[in-house]
Tab-separated table of C-alpha atoms and ligand atoms in Angstrom:
chain	number	residue	atom	x	y	z
A	1	GLN	CA	20.599	-41.479	-28.960
A	2	PHE	CA	19.118	-40.514	-32.723
A	3	ARG	CA	17.493	-37.360	-31.455
A	4	ALA	CA	20.627	-36.176	-29.709
A	5	LYS	CA	22.575	-36.659	-33.095
A	6	ARG	CA	20.147	-34.777	-34.905
A	7	GLN	CA	20.242	-32.085	-32.611
A	8	GLU	CA	24.086	-31.972	-32.671
A	9	VAL	CA	23.525	-31.338	-36.367
A	10	TYR	CA	21.144	-28.628	-35.785
A	11	ARG	CA	23.358	-26.866	-33.854
A	12	SER	CA	26.152	-27.222	-36.134
A	13	LEU	CA	24.047	-25.278	-38.666
A	14	ARG	CA	23.499	-22.478	-36.698
A	15	ASP	CA	25.944	-20.278	-38.468
A	16	THR	CA	25.292	-21.740	-41.904
A	17	PRO	CA	23.734	-18.997	-43.932
A	18	ALA	CA	20.090	-19.756	-44.797
A	19	VAL	CA	19.974	-20.197	-48.338
A	20	SER	CA	18.481	-22.925	-50.364
A	21	LYS	CA	20.299	-25.120	-52.556
A	22	ASP	CA	19.889	-22.719	-55.522
A	23	GLY	CA	21.021	-19.996	-53.827
A	24	LYS	CA	17.865	-18.180	-52.781
A	25	PRO	CA	18.185	-16.431	-49.241
A	26	VAL	CA	15.393	-17.360	-46.750
A	27	SER	CA	14.962	-15.241	-43.610
A	28	LEU	CA	14.306	-17.452	-40.737
A	29	LEU	CA	12.932	-16.004	-37.695
A	30	MET	CA	11.773	-16.785	-33.990
A	31	ASN	CA	8.784	-16.320	-32.705
A	32	ALA	CA	9.144	-15.031	-28.851
A	33	GLY	CA	7.246	-13.444	-26.068
A	34	LEU	CA	9.109	-13.786	-22.676
A	35	LEU	CA	12.402	-12.838	-21.756
A	36	MET	CA	13.277	-16.901	-21.354
A	37	ASP	CA	12.854	-17.035	-24.991
A	38	LEU	CA	15.604	-14.479	-25.739
A	39	PRO	CA	18.962	-16.386	-25.249
A	40	ASN	CA	17.120	-19.136	-27.744
A	41	VAL	CA	17.405	-16.066	-30.876
A	42	MET	CA	20.817	-16.119	-30.821
A	43	ASN	CA	21.471	-20.003	-29.713
A	44	SER	CA	18.894	-21.104	-32.761
A	45	GLY	CA	20.801	-18.718	-35.194
A	46	ALA	CA	17.312	-16.971	-36.121
A	47	ALA	CA	17.539	-13.650	-38.158
A	48	GLY	CA	15.579	-12.068	-35.735
A	49	ILE	CA	12.289	-12.103	-33.794
A	50	GLY	CA	9.478	-11.954	-36.844
A	51	LEU	CA	6.759	-12.504	-33.862
A	52	PHE	CA	6.893	-11.017	-30.258
A	53	ARG	CA	3.788	-11.889	-28.782
A	54	THR	CA	3.770	-8.738	-26.448
A	55	GLU	CA	0.502	-10.202	-24.613
A	56	LEU	CA	2.564	-13.037	-22.947
A	57	GLN	CA	4.060	-10.574	-20.308
A	58	PHE	CA	0.066	-9.531	-19.622
A	59	MET	CA	-1.038	-13.091	-19.529
A	60	VAL	CA	1.690	-14.160	-16.973
A	61	SER	CA	0.862	-11.075	-14.766
A	62	SER	CA	-1.895	-10.411	-12.151
A	63	ARG	CA	-2.589	-6.651	-12.782
A	64	PHE	CA	-1.814	-4.653	-16.017
A	65	PRO	CA	1.975	-4.324	-16.766
A	66	ARG	CA	2.771	-0.558	-16.170
A	67	THR	CA	4.014	1.429	-19.127
A	68	GLY	CA	7.326	1.575	-17.492
A	69	GLU	CA	7.482	-2.372	-17.064
A	70	GLN	CA	6.812	-2.665	-20.823
A	71	GLU	CA	9.046	-0.128	-21.833
A	72	GLN	CA	11.916	-2.278	-19.818
A	73	LEU	CA	10.864	-5.538	-21.162
A	74	TYR	CA	10.823	-4.303	-24.917
A	75	ARG	CA	14.505	-2.245	-24.330
A	76	GLU	CA	16.026	-5.853	-23.031
A	77	VAL	CA	14.658	-8.014	-25.790
A	78	LEU	CA	15.890	-5.097	-28.357
A	79	ASP	CA	19.427	-5.308	-26.452
A	80	SER	CA	19.612	-9.019	-26.779
A	81	VAL	CA	18.982	-9.788	-30.352
A	82	GLU	CA	22.830	-7.361	-31.142
A	83	GLY	CA	20.861	-5.551	-34.140
A	84	ARG	CA	18.588	-8.002	-35.613
A	85	PRO	CA	15.373	-6.900	-36.359
A	86	VAL	CA	12.341	-7.786	-33.831
A	87	THR	CA	8.590	-7.322	-34.971
A	88	PHE	CA	6.564	-6.400	-31.840
A	89	ARG	CA	2.869	-7.227	-31.846
A	90	THR	CA	0.633	-4.964	-29.954
A	91	LEU	CA	-1.437	-6.629	-27.439
A	92	ASP	CA	-3.362	-9.429	-28.765
A	93	VAL	CA	-5.683	-10.539	-26.072
A	94	GLY	CA	-9.459	-11.575	-26.326
A	95	GLY	CA	-10.137	-15.110	-27.928
A	96	ASP	CA	-8.126	-17.813	-26.660
A	97	LYS	CA	-5.856	-15.081	-24.894
A	98	VAL	CA	-7.534	-14.343	-21.584
A	99	LEU	CA	-6.527	-11.257	-19.219
A	100	PRO	CA	-8.146	-12.336	-15.884
A	101	TYR	CA	-7.655	-8.559	-14.552
A	102	LEU	CA	-9.431	-7.658	-17.617
A	103	ARG	CA	-12.934	-7.460	-17.317
A	104	SER	CA	-14.763	-7.794	-19.960
A	105	GLU	CA	-18.778	-9.529	-20.912
A	106	GLN	CA	-19.076	-13.000	-21.257
A	107	GLU	CA	-19.094	-13.261	-25.200
A	108	GLU	CA	-20.544	-16.085	-27.065
A	109	ASN	CA	-18.144	-16.701	-29.718
A	110	PRO	CA	-14.705	-15.136	-28.149
A	111	ALA	CA	-12.744	-15.790	-30.982
A	112	LEU	CA	-14.687	-13.736	-33.080
A	113	GLY	CA	-15.588	-10.995	-30.550
A	114	TRP	CA	-14.157	-7.972	-28.920
A	115	ARG	CA	-10.401	-8.619	-29.366
A	116	ALA	CA	-6.773	-7.488	-30.403
A	117	VAL	CA	-6.948	-4.388	-32.548
A	118	ARG	CA	-10.828	-3.793	-31.571
A	119	LEU	CA	-10.364	-3.803	-28.088
A	120	ALA	CA	-7.287	-1.711	-28.728
A	121	LEU	CA	-9.205	1.120	-30.795
A	122	ASP	CA	-12.109	1.056	-28.239
A	123	ARG	CA	-9.669	1.697	-25.187
A	124	PRO	CA	-6.829	3.390	-27.199
A	125	GLY	CA	-5.394	4.570	-23.343
A	126	LEU	CA	-4.057	0.841	-23.465
A	127	LEU	CA	-2.794	0.924	-27.095
A	128	ARG	CA	-1.119	4.365	-26.693
A	129	ALA	CA	0.690	3.275	-22.992
A	130	GLN	CA	1.937	0.620	-25.233
A	131	LEU	CA	2.854	2.475	-28.303
A	132	ARG	CA	4.719	4.962	-25.985
A	133	ALA	CA	6.719	2.377	-24.384
A	134	LEU	CA	7.479	0.659	-27.849
A	135	LEU	CA	8.749	4.211	-28.949
A	136	LYS	CA	10.740	4.944	-25.879
A	137	ALA	CA	12.500	1.559	-25.866
A	138	ALA	CA	13.444	1.707	-29.636
A	139	ALA	CA	15.195	5.467	-29.117
A	140	ASP	CA	17.725	5.520	-32.022
A	141	ARG	CA	16.991	2.207	-33.207
A	142	GLU	CA	14.703	0.587	-35.928
A	143	LEU	CA	10.791	-0.116	-34.672
A	144	ARG	CA	8.818	-2.717	-36.332
A	145	VAL	CA	5.273	-2.724	-34.965
A	146	MET	CA	2.419	-5.178	-36.336
A	147	VAL	CA	-1.078	-5.109	-35.563
A	148	PRO	CA	-3.201	-8.263	-34.922
A	149	MET	CA	-6.783	-9.383	-36.449
A	150	VAL	CA	-6.823	-6.327	-39.026
A	151	THR	CA	-10.245	-6.701	-40.539
A	152	GLU	CA	-10.469	-3.486	-42.480
A	153	THR	CA	-7.482	-1.549	-43.993
A	154	ARG	CA	-9.077	1.571	-41.837
A	155	GLU	CA	-8.052	0.076	-38.453
A	156	VAL	CA	-4.107	0.041	-39.352
A	157	LEU	CA	-4.486	3.334	-40.608
A	158	GLN	CA	-6.296	4.675	-37.048
A	159	VAL	CA	-3.040	2.963	-35.644
A	160	ARG	CA	-0.761	4.798	-37.715
A	161	GLU	CA	-2.620	8.077	-36.782
A	162	ILE	CA	-2.101	7.234	-32.926
A	163	ILE	CA	1.803	6.295	-33.637
A	164	LYS	CA	1.926	9.667	-35.220
A	165	ARG	CA	0.544	11.572	-32.239
A	166	GLU	CA	2.599	9.798	-29.492
A	167	VAL	CA	5.837	10.370	-31.611
A	168	SER	CA	5.245	14.310	-31.464
A	169	LEU	CA	4.348	13.925	-27.673
A	170	LEU	CA	7.554	12.366	-27.231
A	171	THR	CA	9.473	15.004	-29.445
A	172	ARG	CA	7.688	17.838	-27.690
A	173	PHE	CA	8.773	16.495	-24.498
A	174	GLY	CA	12.398	16.093	-25.609
A	175	HIS	CA	12.461	11.960	-25.873
A	176	ARG	CA	14.754	10.564	-28.381
A	177	ILE	CA	12.613	8.470	-30.969
A	178	PRO	CA	13.428	5.445	-33.093
A	179	ARG	CA	15.473	6.090	-36.034
A	180	SER	CA	12.985	4.199	-38.517
A	181	LEU	CA	9.506	2.845	-37.902
A	182	ALA	CA	7.732	0.548	-39.565
A	183	LEU	CA	4.220	-0.578	-39.447
A	184	GLY	CA	2.521	-3.920	-40.289
A	185	ALA	CA	-1.120	-5.684	-40.443
A	186	MET	CA	-1.208	-9.647	-39.705
A	187	ILE	CA	-3.422	-11.302	-42.257
A	188	GLU	CA	-5.379	-13.836	-40.356
A	189	VAL	CA	-9.056	-12.435	-41.138
A	190	PRO	CA	-10.649	-13.328	-44.498
A	191	SER	CA	-11.935	-10.188	-45.172
A	192	LEU	CA	-8.737	-8.864	-45.904
A	193	LEU	CA	-8.343	-11.210	-49.085
A	194	TYR	CA	-10.668	-8.735	-50.846
A	195	GLN	CA	-8.729	-5.816	-49.853
A	196	LEU	CA	-5.137	-6.665	-50.236
A	197	ASP	CA	-4.241	-3.970	-52.514
A	198	ASP	CA	-5.463	-1.561	-50.474
A	199	LEU	CA	-4.115	-3.193	-47.204
A	200	MET	CA	-0.573	-3.440	-49.016
A	201	LYS	CA	-0.267	0.420	-49.934
A	202	ALA	CA	-1.403	1.005	-46.518
A	203	VAL	CA	1.133	-0.745	-44.635
A	204	ASP	CA	5.291	-1.323	-44.749
A	205	PHE	CA	4.945	-4.965	-44.642
A	206	VAL	CA	2.444	-7.694	-43.886
A	207	SER	CA	2.774	-10.923	-41.741
A	208	VAL	CA	0.256	-13.917	-42.437
A	209	GLY	CA	-0.821	-15.444	-38.715
A	210	SER	CA	-1.759	-18.903	-40.381
A	211	ASN	CA	-3.092	-20.189	-37.270
A	212	ASP	CA	-6.016	-17.681	-37.446
A	213	LEU	CA	-6.200	-17.466	-41.228
A	214	PHE	CA	-6.819	-21.444	-41.309
A	215	GLN	CA	-9.112	-21.136	-38.344
A	216	PHE	CA	-11.059	-18.650	-39.950
A	217	VAL	CA	-10.880	-19.643	-43.416
A	218	PHE	CA	-12.034	-23.197	-42.642
A	219	ALA	CA	-14.545	-22.283	-39.728
A	220	SER	CA	-12.332	-24.595	-37.844
A	221	ASP	CA	-11.694	-23.703	-34.079
A	222	ARG	CA	-7.952	-23.989	-33.563
A	223	GLY	CA	-8.279	-25.080	-30.139
A	224	ASN	CA	-10.661	-27.898	-30.356
A	225	ALA	CA	-8.933	-31.338	-30.864
A	226	ARG	CA	-11.791	-32.804	-32.183
A	227	ILE	CA	-11.180	-31.511	-35.468
A	228	ALA	CA	-7.941	-30.626	-35.100
A	229	ARG	CA	-6.878	-33.353	-38.025
A	230	ARG	CA	-9.706	-32.922	-39.710
A	231	TYR	CA	-8.702	-30.551	-42.643
A	232	ASP	CA	-4.975	-30.346	-43.300
A	233	HIS	CA	-3.165	-27.210	-43.800
A	234	LEU	CA	-1.559	-28.263	-46.656
A	235	ASN	CA	-4.497	-28.717	-48.876
A	236	ARG	CA	-4.903	-26.932	-52.399
A	237	ALA	CA	-7.896	-24.476	-50.875
A	238	PHE	CA	-5.358	-22.973	-48.337
A	239	LEU	CA	-2.256	-22.922	-50.211
A	240	ARG	CA	-4.723	-21.086	-53.119
A	241	VAL	CA	-5.118	-18.681	-50.444
A	242	LEU	CA	-1.722	-18.104	-49.173
A	243	ARG	CA	-0.324	-17.758	-52.780
A	244	LYS	CA	-2.982	-15.138	-53.794
A	245	ILE	CA	-1.289	-13.249	-50.684
A	246	VAL	CA	2.338	-13.549	-52.276
A	247	VAL	CA	0.993	-12.653	-55.538
A	248	ALA	CA	-0.368	-9.360	-54.120
A	249	ALA	CA	2.656	-8.558	-51.746
A	250	GLU	CA	4.990	-9.010	-54.868
A	251	ALA	CA	2.892	-6.769	-56.840
A	252	HIS	CA	3.100	-3.673	-54.333
A	253	GLN	CA	6.488	-4.831	-53.028
A	254	THR	CA	5.488	-5.016	-49.604
A	255	PRO	CA	7.612	-7.427	-47.543
A	256	LEU	CA	5.925	-10.362	-46.577
A	257	THR	CA	6.440	-13.004	-43.529
A	258	LEU	CA	4.439	-15.860	-42.086
A	259	CYS	CA	4.333	-16.499	-38.499
A	260	GLY	CA	2.156	-19.169	-37.661
A	261	GLU	CA	3.020	-22.717	-36.524
A	262	MET	CA	2.986	-24.494	-40.140
A	263	ALA	CA	6.204	-21.857	-40.782
A	264	GLY	CA	8.233	-24.597	-37.975
A	265	ARG	CA	6.954	-27.643	-39.841
A	266	PRO	CA	9.380	-28.690	-42.320
A	267	LEU	CA	7.101	-30.023	-44.809
A	268	SER	CA	4.770	-27.347	-44.778
A	269	ALA	CA	7.646	-24.851	-44.585
A	270	LEU	CA	8.562	-26.543	-47.771
A	271	ALA	CA	5.451	-25.514	-49.623
A	272	LEU	CA	5.791	-22.052	-48.031
A	273	LEU	CA	9.148	-21.785	-50.572
A	274	GLY	CA	6.977	-23.343	-53.217
A	275	LEU	CA	4.872	-20.573	-53.284
A	276	GLY	CA	7.075	-17.874	-52.589
A	277	PHE	CA	7.419	-17.073	-49.334
A	278	ARG	CA	11.252	-16.086	-48.412
A	279	SER	CA	10.913	-14.935	-44.688
A	280	ILE	CA	8.799	-17.147	-42.122
A	281	SER	CA	8.893	-17.219	-38.504
A	282	MET	CA	8.745	-19.958	-35.919
A	283	THR	CA	9.673	-21.515	-32.516
A	284	GLY	CA	13.233	-21.441	-32.020
A	285	ALA	CA	13.555	-25.432	-31.680
A	286	ALA	CA	12.239	-25.652	-35.449
A	287	ILE	CA	14.769	-23.245	-36.956
A	288	GLY	CA	17.314	-26.174	-37.228
A	289	PRO	CA	14.819	-28.890	-39.006
A	290	VAL	CA	13.304	-26.053	-41.395
A	291	LYS	CA	17.290	-24.417	-42.137
A	292	ALA	CA	18.197	-28.354	-43.001
A	293	MET	CA	15.202	-28.732	-45.264
A	294	LEU	CA	16.249	-25.390	-46.783
A	295	LEU	CA	19.667	-26.301	-47.401
A	296	GLU	CA	18.904	-29.371	-49.754
A	297	THR	CA	15.822	-27.347	-51.635
A	298	ASP	CA	16.007	-26.306	-55.169
A	299	ILE	CA	13.268	-24.109	-54.840
A	300	GLY	CA	13.222	-23.301	-58.697
A	301	LYS	CA	12.280	-26.482	-59.223
A	302	LEU	CA	9.967	-27.178	-56.730
A	303	GLU	CA	8.092	-23.707	-57.728
A	304	GLY	CA	6.533	-24.471	-61.100
A	305	THR	CA	5.322	-27.684	-60.172
A	306	LEU	CA	3.793	-27.113	-56.642
A	307	LEU	CA	1.953	-24.097	-58.348
A	308	ALA	CA	0.624	-26.360	-60.986
A	309	GLU	CA	-0.171	-28.930	-58.030
A	310	ILE	CA	-2.337	-26.502	-56.328
A	311	CYS	CA	-4.390	-25.212	-59.430
A	312	LYS	CA	-5.322	-29.027	-59.735
A	313	SER	CA	-9.328	-29.856	-58.883
A	314	TYR	CA	-10.305	-31.324	-55.771
A	315	GLY	CA	-9.298	-27.928	-54.008
A	316	GLY	CA	-10.252	-29.473	-50.827
A	317	GLN	CA	-7.606	-31.827	-51.014
A	318	THR	CA	-4.148	-32.030	-49.517
A	319	ILE	CA	-0.718	-32.030	-51.189
A	320	ARG	CA	0.968	-33.385	-48.123
A	321	GLU	CA	1.817	-36.790	-50.458
A	322	PHE	CA	2.975	-34.484	-53.243
A	323	LEU	CA	5.405	-32.835	-51.110
A	324	MET	CA	6.835	-35.742	-49.554
A	325	ASP	CA	7.480	-37.421	-52.870
A	326	PHE	CA	9.072	-34.494	-53.892
A	327	ALA	CA	11.347	-34.110	-50.502
A	328	ASP	CA	12.391	-38.163	-50.938
A	329	SER	CA	12.910	-37.767	-54.328
A	330	ASN	CA	15.342	-34.738	-54.227
A	331	GLY	CA	16.748	-35.836	-50.756
A	332	ILE	CA	15.304	-33.025	-48.786
A	333	PRO	CA	15.004	-34.076	-44.848
A	334	TYR	CA	11.540	-33.093	-43.343
B	401	LIG	C1	-1.417	-16.649	-36.145
B	401	LIG	O1	-2.683	-16.707	-35.726
B	401	LIG	O2	-0.920	-17.701	-36.885
B	401	LIG	C2	-0.408	-16.336	-34.913
B	401	LIG	C3	0.720	-16.037	-35.406
B	401	LIG	O3	-0.767	-15.429	-33.993
B	401	LIG	P1	-1.184	-16.401	-32.896
B	401	LIG	O4	-0.890	-17.758	-32.970
B	401	LIG	O5	-0.400	-15.412	-31.661
B	401	LIG	O6	-2.723	-15.884	-32.697
B	402	LIG	MG1	-3.414	-15.218	-34.378
């Protein structure tokens, strides 16, 4: 009953602009990966798709999806969002994302292994086919492509070269190409924290994959239930990491998003607003609750006190209580 009532409230917020109490617009985007997610983009009132996980099509298939099948899916995605931006992530397989038909050797540490962009650059045929499918599907439209598990800036530059080659091939054969093309990197591997300036210069946008970034910064397996509650995403050390990324992105005016699970939990999303994030991407069901939080949040008031809070000593300690107090005393639902 209570739940149904809340759902009703969230539905009524669908067309309410996503603006904070003190007038700051925030882009609330949705994560998606399959056709069945698409109606939800429009129903949830999301501003677009901040993370399209292209590997899901590969994971539900019993063989490699053909280039034409990939192209068709990407076109349907673009058609369904009525002109809103979609960020396609190139194939992120390996680690916790297994393709039964992709033969690979047993790895002792698959999360740290031959995966994502590493696999893509070693098997450029697969990557080229996917990029071609994306370029064709986005003909005359905006194409946004993002690369997972980047560890060295060089890896995105290599992907950019491959894209350039595919673009010139398609043009030569008379195909129409996208009107604009933006290439981004996911920040998921801690090595990037020490090359943020190089990275920001090399890409058109960045997106924090906080699930993996947290896993690697805290050496804490994201799929291991035994340790899942041991370290809080809202601890000072991790929030300092996120703040460092915000500062670098602002300095270079590189558009920044965060697309891990924490974006979809209102209290964590509140922390992200205070850190300076103005674009976050989450599951469709979270858009309503996060927007309800946003509408009641005075970001200006939060910012100063949150930044002071994360600079206090006890780096490992969580600021969850501080955030709950802030929310409670300001009438912010979470
Ligand atoms: C992440 O790592 O935070 C992320 C968004 O990507 P995925 O969960 O698909 O690894
Ligand atoms: Mg990830």
